[in-house]
Amino acid sequence: MTRLATPPHHGGLLVVQPLRHKRCAACRRGPLSLLVVEDGLPRCLECADLGHLVFLPRGDTALTRRSREESTLSALVVRFNRRKCRYERQGVLVEEAALVRAEVRCLADAEARRRRRARDAKRRAAEDVRFTEAFAAEILRLFPGCPVGRARAIAAHASVRGSGRVGRTAAGRALTQGAVVSAVVAGVRHVDTPYDQLLMSGVPRYEARRRIAGTVEAVLREWEAGVEIRLTG
């Protein structure tokens, strides 16, 4: 029987996924999907006293690490990559009970992460509500004639998390006058003018803005001159 080269390995047990059909040198069982090289000869897992172990494919680092921690006996599984001329990890063999315990630990961590994400989402939602209210209040301070509903709508649109809109910029989060005015101008442009229709009809953006500039300015002047309206509720 042709002797096999032992794959390089630093410590621990090593199991090989053979590229060619191999039979166990001891019991002649085969072809083998996994084998151990002993004295240059292939041995099946049963003959190598590893038959009670289960295979865990690579991919889940945490599960693999914990399975090996929980398992009294474990082995690294490798396969030769001809193109790269090297052995590569395919997974591990561990005790089935150890794998179950490791899965329970990972599920507990996943549940903890889920709860943490839920808490974080709730906290961010509350922060967003407070910020939107502050943004709307600043709009009404600068434009006291702006209807409360419009101020809230403009603030909500400008401050959507992850949108990249003016309310999420550093200037917007600081409630600078320039950022607030930009948000109001954008709101007026899209709601109180035919700007969107002009764009849909093929008018270039800068030309469309030029055509509706007068209307935007008129609305802003009206809102600036209005009686102050306070947010309620």
mmCIF file of C-alpha atoms in Angstrom:
data_model
loop_
_atom_site.group_PDB
_atom_site.id
_atom_site.type_symbol
_atom_site.label_atom_id
_atom_site.label_comp_id
_atom_site.label_asym_id
_atom_site.label_seq_id
_atom_site.Cartn_x
_atom_site.Cartn_y
_atom_site.Cartn_z
ATOM 1 C CA MET A 1 0.000 0.000 0.000
ATOM 2 C CA THR A 2 1.256 3.458 -0.938
ATOM 3 C CA ARG A 3 2.277 5.469 2.085
ATOM 4 C CA LEU A 4 0.736 8.891 2.561
ATOM 5 C CA ALA A 5 2.537 12.077 3.401
ATOM 6 C CA THR A 6 1.511 13.436 6.787
ATOM 7 C CA PRO A 7 0.084 16.975 6.480
ATOM 8 C CA PRO A 8 2.066 19.585 8.395
ATOM 9 C CA HIS A 9 0.415 20.354 11.715
ATOM 10 C CA HIS A 10 1.479 21.967 14.937
ATOM 11 C CA GLY A 11 -0.080 20.167 17.869
ATOM 12 C CA GLY A 12 -3.380 18.327 18.322
ATOM 13 C CA LEU A 13 -5.040 15.623 16.257
ATOM 14 C CA LEU A 14 -5.341 15.962 12.499
ATOM 15 C CA VAL A 15 -7.918 14.365 10.203
ATOM 16 C CA VAL A 16 -7.772 14.535 6.393
ATOM 17 C CA GLN A 17 -10.510 14.765 3.779
ATOM 18 C CA PRO A 18 -8.827 12.756 0.972
ATOM 19 C CA LEU A 19 -9.016 13.886 -2.649
ATOM 20 C CA ARG A 20 -8.870 10.290 -3.895
ATOM 21 C CA HIS A 21 -10.651 7.146 -2.766
ATOM 22 C CA LYS A 22 -8.794 5.583 0.135
ATOM 23 C CA ARG A 23 -9.393 2.480 2.229
ATOM 24 C CA CYS A 24 -8.427 1.909 5.821
ATOM 25 C CA ALA A 25 -5.138 0.041 6.056
ATOM 26 C CA ALA A 26 -6.450 -1.839 9.100
ATOM 27 C CA CYS A 27 -10.072 -2.817 8.452
ATOM 28 C CA ARG A 28 -10.122 -2.176 4.676
ATOM 29 C CA ARG A 29 -13.247 -0.050 5.036
ATOM 30 C CA GLY A 30 -13.724 2.525 2.298
ATOM 31 C CA PRO A 31 -13.800 4.706 0.414
ATOM 32 C CA LEU A 32 -13.140 7.004 3.348
ATOM 33 C CA SER A 33 -14.556 10.520 3.576
ATOM 34 C CA LEU A 34 -12.255 11.216 6.512
ATOM 35 C CA LEU A 35 -9.059 9.495 7.536
ATOM 36 C CA VAL A 36 -6.122 9.701 9.887
ATOM 37 C CA VAL A 37 -2.576 9.162 8.646
ATOM 38 C CA GLU A 38 -0.656 6.847 10.993
ATOM 39 C CA ASP A 39 2.835 5.716 10.061
ATOM 40 C CA GLY A 40 2.139 6.866 6.517
ATOM 41 C CA LEU A 41 -0.988 4.703 6.177
ATOM 42 C CA PRO A 42 -4.648 5.720 6.145
ATOM 43 C CA ARG A 43 -6.820 4.752 9.077
ATOM 44 C CA CYS A 44 -10.580 5.179 9.308
ATOM 45 C CA LEU A 45 -11.948 7.138 12.244
ATOM 46 C CA GLU A 46 -13.172 3.975 13.934
ATOM 47 C CA CYS A 47 -9.753 2.383 13.849
ATOM 48 C CA ALA A 48 -8.208 5.660 15.007
ATOM 49 C CA ASP A 49 -10.628 5.781 17.980
ATOM 50 C CA LEU A 50 -12.277 8.943 16.654
ATOM 51 C CA GLY A 51 -15.463 7.396 15.304
ATOM 52 C CA HIS A 52 -17.627 8.858 18.066
ATOM 53 C CA LEU A 53 -16.817 12.428 17.075
ATOM 54 C CA VAL A 54 -19.085 14.580 14.870
ATOM 55 C CA PHE A 55 -17.997 16.935 12.116
ATOM 56 C CA LEU A 56 -18.530 20.685 12.520
ATOM 57 C CA PRO A 57 -17.832 22.566 9.262
ATOM 58 C CA ARG A 58 -15.879 25.797 9.390
ATOM 59 C CA GLY A 59 -17.732 29.086 9.224
ATOM 60 C CA ASP A 60 -18.959 29.816 12.749
ATOM 61 C CA THR A 61 -15.867 30.881 14.659
ATOM 62 C CA ALA A 62 -17.571 31.210 18.031
ATOM 63 C CA LEU A 63 -19.278 27.799 17.777
ATOM 64 C CA THR A 64 -16.044 26.132 16.677
ATOM 65 C CA ARG A 65 -14.042 27.670 19.513
ATOM 66 C CA ARG A 66 -16.602 26.767 22.139
ATOM 67 C CA SER A 67 -17.076 23.248 20.780
ATOM 68 C CA ARG A 68 -13.352 22.594 21.144
ATOM 69 C CA GLU A 69 -13.395 24.119 24.628
ATOM 70 C CA GLU A 70 -16.259 21.832 25.648
ATOM 71 C CA SER A 71 -14.835 18.704 23.985
ATOM 72 C CA THR A 72 -12.339 16.515 25.799
ATOM 73 C CA LEU A 73 -11.254 15.068 22.448
ATOM 74 C CA SER A 74 -11.217 17.010 19.193
ATOM 75 C CA ALA A 75 -9.423 17.017 15.845
ATOM 76 C CA LEU A 76 -8.770 19.513 13.089
ATOM 77 C CA VAL A 77 -10.063 18.497 9.631
ATOM 78 C CA VAL A 78 -8.059 19.594 6.570
ATOM 79 C CA ARG A 79 -8.110 19.028 2.813
ATOM 80 C CA PHE A 80 -5.360 19.582 0.261
ATOM 81 C CA ASN A 81 -5.929 22.443 -2.189
ATOM 82 C CA ARG A 82 -4.121 21.486 -5.383
ATOM 83 C CA ARG A 83 -4.306 24.952 -6.879
ATOM 84 C CA LYS A 84 -2.736 26.576 -3.833
ATOM 85 C CA CYS A 85 -0.548 23.556 -3.006
ATOM 86 C CA ARG A 86 -1.443 23.591 0.669
ATOM 87 C CA TYR A 87 -3.741 22.031 3.224
ATOM 88 C CA GLU A 88 -6.730 24.120 4.267
ATOM 89 C CA ARG A 89 -9.024 23.900 7.279
ATOM 90 C CA GLN A 90 -12.440 22.370 6.620
ATOM 91 C CA GLY A 91 -13.746 22.168 10.162
ATOM 92 C CA VAL A 92 -13.308 20.187 13.349
ATOM 93 C CA LEU A 93 -14.361 16.898 14.869
ATOM 94 C CA VAL A 94 -15.775 17.227 18.376
ATOM 95 C CA GLU A 95 -17.817 15.222 20.832
ATOM 96 C CA GLU A 96 -21.545 15.488 20.096
ATOM 97 C CA ALA A 97 -22.394 16.468 23.678
ATOM 98 C CA ALA A 98 -19.744 19.182 23.507
ATOM 99 C CA LEU A 99 -21.286 20.551 20.323
ATOM 100 C CA VAL A 100 -24.705 20.675 21.986
ATOM 101 C CA ARG A 101 -23.297 22.569 24.971
ATOM 102 C CA ALA A 102 -21.490 24.977 22.651
ATOM 103 C CA GLU A 103 -24.696 25.599 20.683
ATOM 104 C CA VAL A 104 -26.541 26.411 23.906
ATOM 105 C CA ARG A 105 -23.837 28.930 24.833
ATOM 106 C CA CYS A 106 -23.993 30.536 21.406
ATOM 107 C CA LEU A 107 -27.791 30.725 21.514
ATOM 108 C CA ALA A 108 -27.571 32.426 24.904
ATOM 109 C CA ASP A 109 -25.164 34.971 23.447
ATOM 110 C CA ALA A 110 -27.427 35.493 20.431
ATOM 111 C CA GLU A 111 -30.380 36.160 22.735
ATOM 112 C CA ALA A 112 -28.286 38.614 24.752
ATOM 113 C CA ARG A 113 -27.275 40.391 21.551
ATOM 114 C CA ARG A 114 -30.905 40.491 20.412
ATOM 115 C CA ARG A 115 -31.973 42.074 23.668
ATOM 116 C CA ARG A 116 -29.115 44.567 23.508
ATOM 117 C CA ARG A 117 -30.054 45.504 19.952
ATOM 118 C CA ALA A 118 -33.669 45.995 21.060
ATOM 119 C CA ARG A 119 -32.558 48.250 23.918
ATOM 120 C CA ASP A 120 -30.280 50.209 21.596
ATOM 121 C CA ALA A 121 -33.058 50.585 19.020
ATOM 122 C CA LYS A 122 -35.444 51.859 21.707
ATOM 123 C CA ARG A 123 -32.827 54.315 22.965
ATOM 124 C CA ARG A 124 -32.095 55.574 19.441
ATOM 125 C CA ALA A 125 -35.831 55.954 18.737
ATOM 126 C CA ALA A 126 -36.229 58.089 21.848
ATOM 127 C CA GLU A 127 -33.195 60.165 20.864
ATOM 128 C CA ASP A 128 -34.649 60.632 17.382
ATOM 129 C CA VAL A 129 -37.978 61.818 18.795
ATOM 130 C CA ARG A 130 -36.236 64.354 21.040
ATOM 131 C CA PHE A 131 -34.035 65.562 18.197
ATOM 132 C CA THR A 132 -36.950 65.896 15.772
ATOM 133 C CA GLU A 133 -38.886 67.889 18.357
ATOM 134 C CA ALA A 134 -35.883 70.170 18.930
ATOM 135 C CA PHE A 135 -35.461 70.596 15.168
ATOM 136 C CA ALA A 136 -39.140 71.481 14.757
ATOM 137 C CA ALA A 137 -38.934 73.956 17.639
ATOM 138 C CA GLU A 138 -35.954 75.641 15.984
ATOM 139 C CA ILE A 139 -37.898 75.862 12.709
ATOM 140 C CA LEU A 140 -40.725 77.630 14.529
ATOM 141 C CA ARG A 141 -38.303 79.961 16.244
ATOM 142 C CA LEU A 142 -36.882 81.054 12.899
ATOM 143 C CA PHE A 143 -40.217 80.863 11.048
ATOM 144 C CA PRO A 144 -42.976 81.565 13.602
ATOM 145 C CA GLY A 145 -45.601 81.617 10.863
ATOM 146 C CA CYS A 146 -44.856 78.064 9.770
ATOM 147 C CA PRO A 147 -47.763 75.740 10.611
ATOM 148 C CA VAL A 148 -46.862 73.375 13.444
ATOM 149 C CA GLY A 149 -47.682 70.318 11.339
ATOM 150 C CA ARG A 150 -45.414 71.507 8.531
ATOM 151 C CA ALA A 151 -42.597 72.217 10.988
ATOM 152 C CA ARG A 152 -42.861 68.715 12.393
ATOM 153 C CA ALA A 153 -43.043 67.153 8.920
ATOM 154 C CA ILE A 154 -39.980 69.074 7.728
ATOM 155 C CA ALA A 155 -38.055 68.164 10.885
ATOM 156 C CA ALA A 156 -39.021 64.491 10.652
ATOM 157 C CA HIS A 157 -37.995 64.304 6.995
ATOM 158 C CA ALA A 158 -34.693 66.109 7.518
ATOM 159 C CA SER A 159 -33.655 64.088 10.558
ATOM 160 C CA VAL A 160 -34.249 60.480 9.466
ATOM 161 C CA ARG A 161 -31.346 58.422 10.833
ATOM 162 C CA GLY A 162 -29.017 57.171 8.109
ATOM 163 C CA SER A 163 -30.674 59.271 5.397
ATOM 164 C CA GLY A 164 -27.736 61.632 4.880
ATOM 165 C CA ARG A 165 -30.152 64.569 4.885
ATOM 166 C CA VAL A 166 -29.269 67.931 6.351
ATOM 167 C CA GLY A 167 -30.663 67.062 9.762
ATOM 168 C CA ARG A 168 -28.156 64.221 10.136
ATOM 169 C CA THR A 169 -25.108 66.320 9.259
ATOM 170 C CA ALA A 170 -22.920 67.784 11.979
ATOM 171 C CA ALA A 171 -24.472 71.204 11.341
ATOM 172 C CA GLY A 172 -27.949 69.727 11.483
ATOM 173 C CA ARG A 173 -27.311 67.894 14.747
ATOM 174 C CA ALA A 174 -26.006 71.170 16.158
ATOM 175 C CA LEU A 175 -29.217 72.899 14.984
ATOM 176 C CA THR A 176 -27.282 75.619 13.213
ATOM 177 C CA GLN A 177 -29.401 78.233 11.485
ATOM 178 C CA GLY A 178 -27.996 77.356 8.076
ATOM 179 C CA ALA A 179 -28.939 73.689 8.409
ATOM 180 C CA VAL A 180 -32.441 74.464 9.678
ATOM 181 C CA VAL A 181 -33.095 76.983 6.908
ATOM 182 C CA SER A 182 -31.842 74.506 4.292
ATOM 183 C CA ALA A 183 -34.308 71.914 5.566
ATOM 184 C CA VAL A 184 -37.177 74.421 5.434
ATOM 185 C CA VAL A 185 -36.243 75.543 1.923
ATOM 186 C CA ALA A 186 -36.193 71.939 0.740
ATOM 187 C CA GLY A 187 -39.584 71.312 2.334
ATOM 188 C CA VAL A 188 -41.133 74.367 0.714
ATOM 189 C CA ARG A 189 -39.560 73.548 -2.637
ATOM 190 C CA HIS A 190 -41.100 70.062 -2.792
ATOM 191 C CA VAL A 191 -44.513 70.851 -1.245
ATOM 192 C CA ASP A 192 -45.392 74.449 -2.152
ATOM 193 C CA THR A 193 -43.993 74.713 -5.686
ATOM 194 C CA PRO A 194 -44.193 72.721 -8.955
ATOM 195 C CA TYR A 195 -40.498 71.810 -8.557
ATOM 196 C CA ASP A 196 -41.040 68.041 -8.671
ATOM 197 C CA GLN A 197 -43.257 68.316 -11.745
ATOM 198 C CA LEU A 198 -40.622 70.408 -13.502
ATOM 199 C CA LEU A 199 -38.006 67.769 -12.834
ATOM 200 C CA MET A 200 -40.310 65.018 -14.088
ATOM 201 C CA SER A 201 -40.927 66.968 -17.294
ATOM 202 C CA GLY A 202 -37.203 67.063 -18.009
ATOM 203 C CA VAL A 203 -36.314 70.564 -16.804
ATOM 204 C CA PRO A 204 -32.718 70.612 -15.519
ATOM 205 C CA ARG A 205 -32.447 70.856 -11.730
ATOM 206 C CA TYR A 206 -30.762 74.271 -11.621
ATOM 207 C CA GLU A 207 -33.279 75.731 -14.091
ATOM 208 C CA ALA A 208 -36.165 74.252 -12.102
ATOM 209 C CA ARG A 209 -34.812 75.825 -8.929
ATOM 210 C CA ARG A 210 -34.482 79.181 -10.690
ATOM 211 C CA ARG A 211 -38.106 79.068 -11.828
ATOM 212 C CA ILE A 212 -39.522 78.363 -8.372
ATOM 213 C CA ALA A 213 -37.099 80.557 -6.388
ATOM 214 C CA GLY A 214 -39.595 83.413 -6.157
ATOM 215 C CA THR A 215 -42.294 81.188 -4.700
ATOM 216 C CA VAL A 216 -39.909 79.751 -2.142
ATOM 217 C CA GLU A 217 -38.806 83.225 -1.057
ATOM 218 C CA ALA A 218 -42.413 84.386 -0.745
ATOM 219 C CA VAL A 219 -43.341 81.451 1.503
ATOM 220 C CA LEU A 220 -40.250 81.971 3.677
ATOM 221 C CA ARG A 221 -41.016 85.699 4.087
ATOM 222 C CA GLU A 222 -44.588 84.901 5.043
ATOM 223 C CA TRP A 223 -43.471 82.353 7.631
ATOM 224 C CA GLU A 224 -40.796 84.668 9.012
ATOM 225 C CA ALA A 225 -43.343 87.448 9.491
ATOM 226 C CA GLY A 226 -45.997 85.257 11.115
ATOM 227 C CA VAL A 227 -47.103 85.108 14.728
ATOM 228 C CA GLU A 228 -45.044 82.682 16.798
ATOM 229 C CA ILE A 229 -46.624 79.241 17.155
ATOM 230 C CA ARG A 230 -45.537 76.933 19.954
ATOM 231 C CA LEU A 231 -45.255 73.161 19.730
ATOM 232 C CA THR A 232 -47.842 71.342 21.829
ATOM 233 C CA GLY A 233 -48.142 67.692 22.750
#
